[in-house]
mmCIF file with all atom_site columns, C-alpha atoms in Angstrom:
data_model
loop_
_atom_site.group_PDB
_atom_site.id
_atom_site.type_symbol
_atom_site.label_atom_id
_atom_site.label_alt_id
_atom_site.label_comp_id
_atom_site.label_asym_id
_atom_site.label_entity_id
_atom_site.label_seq_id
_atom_site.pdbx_PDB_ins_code
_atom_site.Cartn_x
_atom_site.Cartn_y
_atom_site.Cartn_z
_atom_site.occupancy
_atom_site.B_iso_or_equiv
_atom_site.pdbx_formal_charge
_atom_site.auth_seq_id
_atom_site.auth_comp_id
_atom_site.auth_asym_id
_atom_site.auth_atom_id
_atom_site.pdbx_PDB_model_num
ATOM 1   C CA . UNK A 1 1   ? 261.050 110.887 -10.377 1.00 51.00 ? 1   UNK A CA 1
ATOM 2   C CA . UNK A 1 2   ? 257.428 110.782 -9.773  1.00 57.00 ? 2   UNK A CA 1
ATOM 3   C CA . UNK A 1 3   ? 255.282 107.513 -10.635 1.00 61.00 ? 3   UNK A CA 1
ATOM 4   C CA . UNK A 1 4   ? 252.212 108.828 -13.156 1.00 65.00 ? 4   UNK A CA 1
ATOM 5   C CA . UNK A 1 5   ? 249.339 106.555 -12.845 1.00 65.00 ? 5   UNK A CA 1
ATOM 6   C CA . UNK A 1 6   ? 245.938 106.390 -14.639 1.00 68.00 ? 6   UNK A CA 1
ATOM 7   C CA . UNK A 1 7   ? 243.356 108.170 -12.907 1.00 69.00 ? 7   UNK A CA 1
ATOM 8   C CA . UNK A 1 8   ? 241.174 106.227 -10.663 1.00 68.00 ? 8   UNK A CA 1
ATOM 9   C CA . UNK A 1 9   ? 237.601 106.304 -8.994  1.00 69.00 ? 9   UNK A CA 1
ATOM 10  C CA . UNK A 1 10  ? 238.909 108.771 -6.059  1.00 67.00 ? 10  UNK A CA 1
ATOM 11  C CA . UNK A 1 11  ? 240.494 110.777 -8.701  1.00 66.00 ? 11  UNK A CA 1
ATOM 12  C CA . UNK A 1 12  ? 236.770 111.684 -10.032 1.00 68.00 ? 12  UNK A CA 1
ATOM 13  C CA . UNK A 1 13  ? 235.532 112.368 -6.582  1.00 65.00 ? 13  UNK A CA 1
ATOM 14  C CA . UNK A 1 14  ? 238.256 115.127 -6.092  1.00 63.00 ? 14  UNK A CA 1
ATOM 15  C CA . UNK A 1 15  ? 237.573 116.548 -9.427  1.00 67.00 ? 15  UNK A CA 1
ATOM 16  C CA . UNK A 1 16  ? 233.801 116.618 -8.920  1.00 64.00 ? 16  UNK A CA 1
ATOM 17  C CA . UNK A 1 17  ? 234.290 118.815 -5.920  1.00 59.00 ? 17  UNK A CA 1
ATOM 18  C CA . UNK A 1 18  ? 232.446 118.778 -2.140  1.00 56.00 ? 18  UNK A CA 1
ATOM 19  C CA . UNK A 1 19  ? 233.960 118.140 1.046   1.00 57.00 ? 19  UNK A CA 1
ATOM 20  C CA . UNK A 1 20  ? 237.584 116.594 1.364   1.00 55.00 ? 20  UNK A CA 1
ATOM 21  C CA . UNK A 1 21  ? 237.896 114.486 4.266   1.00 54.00 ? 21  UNK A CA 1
ATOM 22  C CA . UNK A 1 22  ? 236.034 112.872 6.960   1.00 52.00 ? 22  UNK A CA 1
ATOM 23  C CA . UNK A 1 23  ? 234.235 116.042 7.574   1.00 52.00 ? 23  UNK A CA 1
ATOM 24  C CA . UNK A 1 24  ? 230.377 116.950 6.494   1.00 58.00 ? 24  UNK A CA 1
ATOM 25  C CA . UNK A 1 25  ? 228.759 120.160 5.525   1.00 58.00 ? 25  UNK A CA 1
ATOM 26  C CA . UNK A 1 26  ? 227.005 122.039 8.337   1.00 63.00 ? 26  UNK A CA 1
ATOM 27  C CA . UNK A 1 27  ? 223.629 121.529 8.117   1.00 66.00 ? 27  UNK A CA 1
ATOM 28  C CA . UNK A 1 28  ? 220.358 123.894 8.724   1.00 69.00 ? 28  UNK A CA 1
ATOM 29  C CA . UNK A 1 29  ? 219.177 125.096 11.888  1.00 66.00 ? 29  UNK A CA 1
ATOM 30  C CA . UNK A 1 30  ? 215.936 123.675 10.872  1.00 68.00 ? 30  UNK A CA 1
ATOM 31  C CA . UNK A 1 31  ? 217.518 120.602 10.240  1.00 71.00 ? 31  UNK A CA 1
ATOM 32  C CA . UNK A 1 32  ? 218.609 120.294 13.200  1.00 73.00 ? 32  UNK A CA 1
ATOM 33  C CA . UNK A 1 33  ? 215.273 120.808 15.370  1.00 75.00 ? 33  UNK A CA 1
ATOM 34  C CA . UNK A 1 34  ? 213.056 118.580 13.451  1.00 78.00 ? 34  UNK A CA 1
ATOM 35  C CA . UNK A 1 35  ? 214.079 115.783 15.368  1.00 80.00 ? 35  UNK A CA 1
ATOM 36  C CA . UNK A 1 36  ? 212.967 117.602 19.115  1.00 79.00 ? 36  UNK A CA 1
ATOM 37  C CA . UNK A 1 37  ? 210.149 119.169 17.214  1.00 81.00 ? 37  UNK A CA 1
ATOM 38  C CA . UNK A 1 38  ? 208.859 115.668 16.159  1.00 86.00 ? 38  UNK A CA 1
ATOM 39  C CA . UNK A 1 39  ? 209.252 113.873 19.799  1.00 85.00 ? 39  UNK A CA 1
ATOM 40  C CA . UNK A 1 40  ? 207.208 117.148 21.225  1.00 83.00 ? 40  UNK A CA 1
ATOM 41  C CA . UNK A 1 41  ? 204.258 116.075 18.672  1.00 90.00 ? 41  UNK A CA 1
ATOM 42  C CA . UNK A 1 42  ? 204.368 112.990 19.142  1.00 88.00 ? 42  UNK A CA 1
ATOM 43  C CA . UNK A 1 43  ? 204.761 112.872 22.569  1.00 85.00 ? 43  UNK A CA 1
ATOM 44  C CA . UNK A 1 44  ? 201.621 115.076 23.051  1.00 85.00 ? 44  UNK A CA 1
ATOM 45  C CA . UNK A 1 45  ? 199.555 113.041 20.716  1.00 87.00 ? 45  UNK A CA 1
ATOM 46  C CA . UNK A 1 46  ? 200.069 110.669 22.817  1.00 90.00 ? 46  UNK A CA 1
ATOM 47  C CA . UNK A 1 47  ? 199.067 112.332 26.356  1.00 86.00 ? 47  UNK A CA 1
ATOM 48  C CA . UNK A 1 48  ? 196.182 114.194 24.656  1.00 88.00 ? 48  UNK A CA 1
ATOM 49  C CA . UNK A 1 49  ? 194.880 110.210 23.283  1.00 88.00 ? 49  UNK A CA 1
ATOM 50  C CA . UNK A 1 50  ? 196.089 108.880 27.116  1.00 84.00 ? 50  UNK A CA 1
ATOM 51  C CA . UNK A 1 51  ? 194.091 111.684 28.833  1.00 84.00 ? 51  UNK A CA 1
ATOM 52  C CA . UNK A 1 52  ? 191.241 111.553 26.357  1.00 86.00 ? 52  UNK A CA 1
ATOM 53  C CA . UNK A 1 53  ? 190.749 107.626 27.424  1.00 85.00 ? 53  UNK A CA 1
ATOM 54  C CA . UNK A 1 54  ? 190.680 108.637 31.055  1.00 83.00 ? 54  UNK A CA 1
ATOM 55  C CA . UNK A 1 55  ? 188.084 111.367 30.537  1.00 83.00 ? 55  UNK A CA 1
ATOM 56  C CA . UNK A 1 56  ? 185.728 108.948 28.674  1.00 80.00 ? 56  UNK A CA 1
ATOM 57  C CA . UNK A 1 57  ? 185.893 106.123 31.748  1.00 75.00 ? 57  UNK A CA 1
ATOM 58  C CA . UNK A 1 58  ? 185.375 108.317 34.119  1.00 69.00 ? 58  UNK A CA 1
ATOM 59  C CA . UNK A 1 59  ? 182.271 109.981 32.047  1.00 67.00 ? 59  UNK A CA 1
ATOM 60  C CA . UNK A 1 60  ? 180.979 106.445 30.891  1.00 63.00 ? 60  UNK A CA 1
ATOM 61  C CA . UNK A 1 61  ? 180.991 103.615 33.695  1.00 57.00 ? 61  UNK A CA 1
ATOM 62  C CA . UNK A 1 62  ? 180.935 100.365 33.369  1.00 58.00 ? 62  UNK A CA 1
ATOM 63  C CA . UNK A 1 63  ? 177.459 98.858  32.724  1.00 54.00 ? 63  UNK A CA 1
ATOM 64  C CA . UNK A 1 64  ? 177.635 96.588  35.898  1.00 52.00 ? 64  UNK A CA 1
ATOM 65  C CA . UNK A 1 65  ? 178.831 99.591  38.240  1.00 48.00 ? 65  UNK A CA 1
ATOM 66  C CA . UNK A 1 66  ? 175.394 101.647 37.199  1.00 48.00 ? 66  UNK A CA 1
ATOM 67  C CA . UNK A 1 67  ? 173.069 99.819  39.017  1.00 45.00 ? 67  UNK A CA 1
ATOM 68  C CA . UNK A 1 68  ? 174.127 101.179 42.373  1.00 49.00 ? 68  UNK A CA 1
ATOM 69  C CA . UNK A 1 69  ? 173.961 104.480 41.496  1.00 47.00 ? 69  UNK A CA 1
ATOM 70  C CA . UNK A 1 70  ? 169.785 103.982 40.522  1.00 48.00 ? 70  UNK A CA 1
ATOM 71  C CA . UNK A 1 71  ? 169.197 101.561 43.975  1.00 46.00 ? 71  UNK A CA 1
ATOM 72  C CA . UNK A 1 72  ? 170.461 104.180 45.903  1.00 47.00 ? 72  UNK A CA 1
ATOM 73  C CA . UNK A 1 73  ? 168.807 107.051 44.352  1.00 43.00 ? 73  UNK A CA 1
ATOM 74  C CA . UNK A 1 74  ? 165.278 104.902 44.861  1.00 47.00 ? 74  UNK A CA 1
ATOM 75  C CA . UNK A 1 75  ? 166.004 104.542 48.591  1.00 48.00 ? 75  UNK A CA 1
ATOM 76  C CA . UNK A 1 76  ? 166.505 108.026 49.100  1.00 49.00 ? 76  UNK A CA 1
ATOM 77  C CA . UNK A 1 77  ? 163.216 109.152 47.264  1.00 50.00 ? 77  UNK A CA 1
ATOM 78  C CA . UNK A 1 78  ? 160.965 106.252 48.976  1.00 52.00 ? 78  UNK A CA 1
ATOM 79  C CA . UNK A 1 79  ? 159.621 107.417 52.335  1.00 52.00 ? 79  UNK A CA 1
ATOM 80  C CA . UNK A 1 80  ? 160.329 105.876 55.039  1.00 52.00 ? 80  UNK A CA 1
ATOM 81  C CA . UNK A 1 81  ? 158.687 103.436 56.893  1.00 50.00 ? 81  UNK A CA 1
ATOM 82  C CA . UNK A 1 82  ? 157.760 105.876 59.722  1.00 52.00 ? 82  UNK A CA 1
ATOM 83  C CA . UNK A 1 83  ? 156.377 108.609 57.774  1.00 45.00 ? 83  UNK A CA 1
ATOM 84  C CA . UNK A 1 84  ? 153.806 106.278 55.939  1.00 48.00 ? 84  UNK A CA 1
ATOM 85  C CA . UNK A 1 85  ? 152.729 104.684 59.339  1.00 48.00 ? 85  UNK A CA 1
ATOM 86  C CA . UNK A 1 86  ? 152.261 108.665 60.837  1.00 49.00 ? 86  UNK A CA 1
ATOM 87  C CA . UNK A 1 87  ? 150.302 109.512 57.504  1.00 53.00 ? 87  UNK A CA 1
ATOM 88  C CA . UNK A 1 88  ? 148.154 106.678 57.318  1.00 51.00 ? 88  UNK A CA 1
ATOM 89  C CA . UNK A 1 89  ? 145.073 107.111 59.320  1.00 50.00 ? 89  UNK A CA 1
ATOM 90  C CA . UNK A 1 90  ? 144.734 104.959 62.545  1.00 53.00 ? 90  UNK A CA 1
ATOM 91  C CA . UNK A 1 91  ? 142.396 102.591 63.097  1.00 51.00 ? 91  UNK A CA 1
ATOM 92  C CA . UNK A 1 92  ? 141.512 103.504 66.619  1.00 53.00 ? 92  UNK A CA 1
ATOM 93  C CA . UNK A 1 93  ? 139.769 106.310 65.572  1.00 49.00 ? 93  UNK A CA 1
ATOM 94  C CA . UNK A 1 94  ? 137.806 104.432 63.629  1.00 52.00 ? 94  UNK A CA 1
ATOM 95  C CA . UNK A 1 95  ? 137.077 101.703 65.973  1.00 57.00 ? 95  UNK A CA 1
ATOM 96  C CA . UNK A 1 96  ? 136.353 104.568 68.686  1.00 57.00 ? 96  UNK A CA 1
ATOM 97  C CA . UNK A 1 97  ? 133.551 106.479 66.342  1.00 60.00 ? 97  UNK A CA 1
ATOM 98  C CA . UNK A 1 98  ? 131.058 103.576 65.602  1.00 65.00 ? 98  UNK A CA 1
ATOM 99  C CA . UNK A 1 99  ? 128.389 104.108 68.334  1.00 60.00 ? 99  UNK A CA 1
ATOM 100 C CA . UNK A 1 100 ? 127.915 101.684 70.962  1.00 66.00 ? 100 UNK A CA 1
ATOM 101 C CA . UNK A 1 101 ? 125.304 98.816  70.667  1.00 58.00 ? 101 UNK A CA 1
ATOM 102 C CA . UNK A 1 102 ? 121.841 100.241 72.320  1.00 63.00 ? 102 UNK A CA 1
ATOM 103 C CA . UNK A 1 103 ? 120.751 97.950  75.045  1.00 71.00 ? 103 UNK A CA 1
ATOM 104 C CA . UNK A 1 104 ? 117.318 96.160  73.526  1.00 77.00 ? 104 UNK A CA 1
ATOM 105 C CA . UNK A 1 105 ? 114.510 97.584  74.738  1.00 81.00 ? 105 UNK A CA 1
ATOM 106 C CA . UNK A 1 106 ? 111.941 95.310  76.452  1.00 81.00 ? 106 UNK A CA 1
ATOM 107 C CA . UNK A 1 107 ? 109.105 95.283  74.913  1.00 87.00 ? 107 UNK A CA 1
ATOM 108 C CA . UNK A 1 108 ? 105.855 96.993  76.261  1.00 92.00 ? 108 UNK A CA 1
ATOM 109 C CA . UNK A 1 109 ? 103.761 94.851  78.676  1.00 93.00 ? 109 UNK A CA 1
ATOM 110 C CA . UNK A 1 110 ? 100.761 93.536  76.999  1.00 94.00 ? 110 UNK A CA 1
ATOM 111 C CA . UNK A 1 111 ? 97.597  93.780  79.240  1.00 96.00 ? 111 UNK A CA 1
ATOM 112 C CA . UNK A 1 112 ? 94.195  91.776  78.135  1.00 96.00 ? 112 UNK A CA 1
ATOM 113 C CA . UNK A 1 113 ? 91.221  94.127  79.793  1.00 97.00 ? 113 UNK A CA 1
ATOM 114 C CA . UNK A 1 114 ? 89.241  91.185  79.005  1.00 96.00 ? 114 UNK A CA 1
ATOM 115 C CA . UNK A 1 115 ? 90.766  88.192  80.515  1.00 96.00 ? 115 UNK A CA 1
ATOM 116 C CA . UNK A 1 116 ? 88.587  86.141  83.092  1.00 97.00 ? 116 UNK A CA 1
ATOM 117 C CA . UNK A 1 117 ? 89.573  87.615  86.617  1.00 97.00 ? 117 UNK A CA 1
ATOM 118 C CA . UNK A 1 118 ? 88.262  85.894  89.773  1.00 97.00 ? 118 UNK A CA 1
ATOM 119 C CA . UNK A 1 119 ? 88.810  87.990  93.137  1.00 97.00 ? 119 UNK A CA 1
ATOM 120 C CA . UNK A 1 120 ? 88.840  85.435  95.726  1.00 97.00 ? 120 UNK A CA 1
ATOM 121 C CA . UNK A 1 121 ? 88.543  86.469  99.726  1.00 96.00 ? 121 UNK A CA 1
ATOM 122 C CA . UNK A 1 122 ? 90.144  83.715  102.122 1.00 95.00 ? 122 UNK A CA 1
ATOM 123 C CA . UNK A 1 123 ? 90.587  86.561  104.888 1.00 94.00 ? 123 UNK A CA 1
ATOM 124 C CA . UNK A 1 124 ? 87.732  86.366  106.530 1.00 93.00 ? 124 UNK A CA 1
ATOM 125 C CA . UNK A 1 125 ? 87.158  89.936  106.072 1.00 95.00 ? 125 UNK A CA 1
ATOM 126 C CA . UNK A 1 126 ? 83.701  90.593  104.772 1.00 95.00 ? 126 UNK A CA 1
ATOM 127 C CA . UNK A 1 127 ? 83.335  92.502  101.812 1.00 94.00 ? 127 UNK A CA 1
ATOM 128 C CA . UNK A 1 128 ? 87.039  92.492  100.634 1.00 96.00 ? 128 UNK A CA 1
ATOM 129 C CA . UNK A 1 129 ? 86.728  90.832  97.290  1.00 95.00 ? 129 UNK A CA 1
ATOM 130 C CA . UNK A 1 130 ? 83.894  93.126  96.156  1.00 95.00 ? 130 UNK A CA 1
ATOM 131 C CA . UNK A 1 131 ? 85.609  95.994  97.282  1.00 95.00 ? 131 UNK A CA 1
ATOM 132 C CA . UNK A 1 132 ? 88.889  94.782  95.096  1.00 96.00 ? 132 UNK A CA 1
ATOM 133 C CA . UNK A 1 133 ? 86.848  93.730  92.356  1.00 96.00 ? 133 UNK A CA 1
ATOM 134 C CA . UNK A 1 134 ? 85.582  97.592  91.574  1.00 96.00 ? 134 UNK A CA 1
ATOM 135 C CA . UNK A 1 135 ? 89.692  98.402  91.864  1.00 96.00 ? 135 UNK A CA 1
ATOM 136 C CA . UNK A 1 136 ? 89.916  96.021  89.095  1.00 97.00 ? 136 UNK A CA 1
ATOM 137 C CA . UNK A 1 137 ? 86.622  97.264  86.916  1.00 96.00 ? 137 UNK A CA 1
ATOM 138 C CA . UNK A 1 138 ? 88.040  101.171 87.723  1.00 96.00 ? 138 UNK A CA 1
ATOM 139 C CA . UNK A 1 139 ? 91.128  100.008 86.244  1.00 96.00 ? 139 UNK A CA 1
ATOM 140 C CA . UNK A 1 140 ? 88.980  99.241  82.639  1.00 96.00 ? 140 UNK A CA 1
ATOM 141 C CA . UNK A 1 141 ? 89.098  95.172  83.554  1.00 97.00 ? 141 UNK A CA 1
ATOM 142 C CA . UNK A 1 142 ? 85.807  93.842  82.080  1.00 96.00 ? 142 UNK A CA 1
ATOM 143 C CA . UNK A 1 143 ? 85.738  90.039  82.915  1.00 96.00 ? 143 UNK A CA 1
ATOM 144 C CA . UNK A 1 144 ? 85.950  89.973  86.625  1.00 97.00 ? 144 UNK A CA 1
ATOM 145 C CA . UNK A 1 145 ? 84.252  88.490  89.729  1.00 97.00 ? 145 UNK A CA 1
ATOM 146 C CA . UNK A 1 146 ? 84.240  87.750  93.259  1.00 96.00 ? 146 UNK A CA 1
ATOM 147 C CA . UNK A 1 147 ? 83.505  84.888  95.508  1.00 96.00 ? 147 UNK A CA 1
ATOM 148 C CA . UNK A 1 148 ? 85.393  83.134  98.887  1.00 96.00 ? 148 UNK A CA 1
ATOM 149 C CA . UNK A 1 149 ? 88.547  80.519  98.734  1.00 95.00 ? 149 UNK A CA 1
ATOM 150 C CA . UNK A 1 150 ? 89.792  78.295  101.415 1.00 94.00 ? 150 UNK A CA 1
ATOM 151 C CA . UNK A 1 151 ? 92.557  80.423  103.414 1.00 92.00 ? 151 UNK A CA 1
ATOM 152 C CA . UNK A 1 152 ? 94.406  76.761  103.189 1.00 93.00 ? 152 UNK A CA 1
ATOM 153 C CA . UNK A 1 153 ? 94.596  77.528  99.270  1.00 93.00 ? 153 UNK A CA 1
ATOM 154 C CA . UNK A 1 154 ? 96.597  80.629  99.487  1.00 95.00 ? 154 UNK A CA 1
ATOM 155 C CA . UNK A 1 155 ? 100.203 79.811  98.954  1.00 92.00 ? 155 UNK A CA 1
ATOM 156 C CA . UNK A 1 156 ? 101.821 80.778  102.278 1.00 92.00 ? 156 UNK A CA 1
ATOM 157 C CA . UNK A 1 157 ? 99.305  82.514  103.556 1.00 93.00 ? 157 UNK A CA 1
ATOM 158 C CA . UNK A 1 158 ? 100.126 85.741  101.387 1.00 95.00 ? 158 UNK A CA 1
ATOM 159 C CA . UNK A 1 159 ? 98.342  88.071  99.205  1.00 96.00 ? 159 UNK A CA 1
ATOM 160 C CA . UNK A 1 160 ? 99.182  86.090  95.931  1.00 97.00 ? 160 UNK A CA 1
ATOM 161 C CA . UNK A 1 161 ? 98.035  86.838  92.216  1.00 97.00 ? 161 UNK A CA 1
ATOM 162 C CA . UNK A 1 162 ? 98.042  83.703  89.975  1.00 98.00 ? 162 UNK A CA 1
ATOM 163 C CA . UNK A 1 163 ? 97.619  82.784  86.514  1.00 97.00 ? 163 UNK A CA 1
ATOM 164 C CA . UNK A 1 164 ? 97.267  79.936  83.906  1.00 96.00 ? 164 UNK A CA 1
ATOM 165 C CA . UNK A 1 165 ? 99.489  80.523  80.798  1.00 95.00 ? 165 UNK A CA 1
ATOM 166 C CA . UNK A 1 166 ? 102.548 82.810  79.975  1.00 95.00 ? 166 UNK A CA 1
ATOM 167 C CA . UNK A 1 167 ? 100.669 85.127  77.853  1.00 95.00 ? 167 UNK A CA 1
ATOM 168 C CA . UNK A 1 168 ? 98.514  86.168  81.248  1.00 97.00 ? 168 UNK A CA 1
ATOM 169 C CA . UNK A 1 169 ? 101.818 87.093  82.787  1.00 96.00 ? 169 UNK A CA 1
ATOM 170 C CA . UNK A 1 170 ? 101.767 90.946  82.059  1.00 96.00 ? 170 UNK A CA 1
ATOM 171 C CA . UNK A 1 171 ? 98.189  91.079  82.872  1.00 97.00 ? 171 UNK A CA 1
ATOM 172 C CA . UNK A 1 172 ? 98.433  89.290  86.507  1.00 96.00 ? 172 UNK A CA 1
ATOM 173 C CA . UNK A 1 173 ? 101.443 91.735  86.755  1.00 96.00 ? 173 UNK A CA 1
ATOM 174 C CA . UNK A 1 174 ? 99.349  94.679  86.048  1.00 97.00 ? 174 UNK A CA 1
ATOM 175 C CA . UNK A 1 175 ? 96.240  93.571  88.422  1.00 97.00 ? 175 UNK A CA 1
ATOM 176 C CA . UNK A 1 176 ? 98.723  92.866  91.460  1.00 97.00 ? 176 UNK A CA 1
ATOM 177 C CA . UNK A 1 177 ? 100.124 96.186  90.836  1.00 96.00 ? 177 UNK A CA 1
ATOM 178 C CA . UNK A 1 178 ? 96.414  97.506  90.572  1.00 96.00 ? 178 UNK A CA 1
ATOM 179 C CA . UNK A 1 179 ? 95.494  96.007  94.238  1.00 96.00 ? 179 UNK A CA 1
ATOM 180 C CA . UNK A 1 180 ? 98.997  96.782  95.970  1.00 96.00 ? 180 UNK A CA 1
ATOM 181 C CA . UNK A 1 181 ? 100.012 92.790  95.834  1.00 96.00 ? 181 UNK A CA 1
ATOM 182 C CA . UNK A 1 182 ? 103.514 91.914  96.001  1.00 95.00 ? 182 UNK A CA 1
ATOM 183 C CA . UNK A 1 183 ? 103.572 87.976  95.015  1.00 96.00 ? 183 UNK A CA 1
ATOM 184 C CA . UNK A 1 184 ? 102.434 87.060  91.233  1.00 97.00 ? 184 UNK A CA 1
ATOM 185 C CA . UNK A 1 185 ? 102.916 83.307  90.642  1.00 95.00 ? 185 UNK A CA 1
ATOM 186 C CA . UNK A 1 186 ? 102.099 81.509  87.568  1.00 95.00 ? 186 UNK A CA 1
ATOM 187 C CA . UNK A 1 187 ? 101.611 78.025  86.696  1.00 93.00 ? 187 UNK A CA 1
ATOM 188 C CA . UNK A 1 188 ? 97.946  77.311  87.184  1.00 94.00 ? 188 UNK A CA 1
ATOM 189 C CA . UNK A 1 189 ? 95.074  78.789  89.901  1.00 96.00 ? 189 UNK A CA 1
ATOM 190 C CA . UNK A 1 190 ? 92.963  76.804  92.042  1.00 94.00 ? 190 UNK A CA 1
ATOM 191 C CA . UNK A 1 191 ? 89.333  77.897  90.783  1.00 93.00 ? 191 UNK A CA 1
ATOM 192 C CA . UNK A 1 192 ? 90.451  77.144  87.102  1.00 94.00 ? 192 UNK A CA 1
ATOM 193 C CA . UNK A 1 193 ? 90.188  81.237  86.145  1.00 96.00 ? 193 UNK A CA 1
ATOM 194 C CA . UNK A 1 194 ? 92.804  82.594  83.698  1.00 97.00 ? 194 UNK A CA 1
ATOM 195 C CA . UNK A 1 195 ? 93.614  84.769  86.862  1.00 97.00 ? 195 UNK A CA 1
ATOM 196 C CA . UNK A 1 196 ? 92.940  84.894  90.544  1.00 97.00 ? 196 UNK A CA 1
ATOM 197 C CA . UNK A 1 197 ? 93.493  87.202  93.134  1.00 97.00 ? 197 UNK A CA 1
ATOM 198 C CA . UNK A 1 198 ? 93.884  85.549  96.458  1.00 97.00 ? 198 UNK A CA 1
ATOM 199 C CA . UNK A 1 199 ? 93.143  87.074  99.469  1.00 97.00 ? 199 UNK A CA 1
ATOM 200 C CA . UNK A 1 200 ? 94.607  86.570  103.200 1.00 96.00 ? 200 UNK A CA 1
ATOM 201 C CA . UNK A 1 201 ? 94.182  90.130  104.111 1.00 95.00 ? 201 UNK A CA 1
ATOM 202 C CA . UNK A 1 202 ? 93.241  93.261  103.151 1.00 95.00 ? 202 UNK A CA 1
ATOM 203 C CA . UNK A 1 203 ? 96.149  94.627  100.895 1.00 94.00 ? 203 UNK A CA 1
ATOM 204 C CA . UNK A 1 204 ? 95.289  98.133  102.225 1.00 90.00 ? 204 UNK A CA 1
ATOM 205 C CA . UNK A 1 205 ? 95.852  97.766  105.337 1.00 85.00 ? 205 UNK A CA 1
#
């Protein structure tokens, strides 16, 4: 004959009604993919963040790796070495263009017309020293004259125009040119004129 006992906790769970066993209720389809469908978000949150950090370091260097980039681009803008030498005027041109020195030009001969001129005749040729003292006056001398010398006065025994001081120089020049005389020697004459002519022969001859 059947026991009764007093209803108990697990009594109430059978009366309240559900699912008897170790069984659950089927859930949604819905259910059931929210799981996947949150890995798939939250797996690409994650690459779109991951790629987004790569994008942004390659975009934005590092402040240290950006100096390169600006030496570089100087170098390549600069001009070479070569082309600023091949621009750049030379200075040989230069150097070439400025005209040569001029030689100096000697100065014109000064000739005093009015120096004291003494025609002196050691050839022994009569006549001579007058006849060279007209050359002379011809020649617009004013101050001249003609007398005899000792043939043992005439320095080598040569036709010889001689005079006292430097400044005489271009007028003895000019005489002995006057009388066809080769030898002008300065330093002094032996009458004491500013100039002499001495004769040993007749320069025409």
């Amino acid at each position: 004959m059947p026991e009764n006992y007093e209803p108990d906790e697990f009594d109430q769970i059978a009366q309240a009604g559900g699912p008897v066993g170790v069984h659950r209720a089927p859930r949604k389809w819905y259910v059931r993919l929210l799981p996947a469908l949150i890995v798939f978000i939250v797996a690409g949150l994650i690459a779109y963040v991951f790629a987004t950090f790569l994008w942004n370091q390659d975009n934005n260097p590092q402040p240290g790796a950006s100096a390169t980039p600006s030496v570089t681009a100087t170098e390549s803008v600069a001009p070479s070495p070569t082309a600023t030498t091949s621009d750049a005027p030379s200075a040989t041109p230069s150097e070439t263009a400025e005209p040569e020195p001029s030689e100096t030009a000697e100065p014109e001969p000064v000739i005093i017309y009015d120096a004291q001129i003494h025609v002196r005749n050691g050839s022994g040729i009569s006549g001579l020293a007058g006849e060279q003292e007209q050359k002379l006056e011809d020649a617009d001398y004013t101050e001249v004259a003609a007398n005899n010398i000792n043939s043992s006065l005439i320095p080598d025994g040569t036709n010889t125009v001689t005079y006292t001081e430097d400044r005489l120089k271009d007028t003895a020049e000019d005489v002995a040119e006057t009388l066809g005389i080769d030898a002008v020697q300065g330093g002094g004459t032996p009458g004491g004129a500013e100039i002499e002519v001495l004769l040993a022969s007749d320069p025409d001859a």
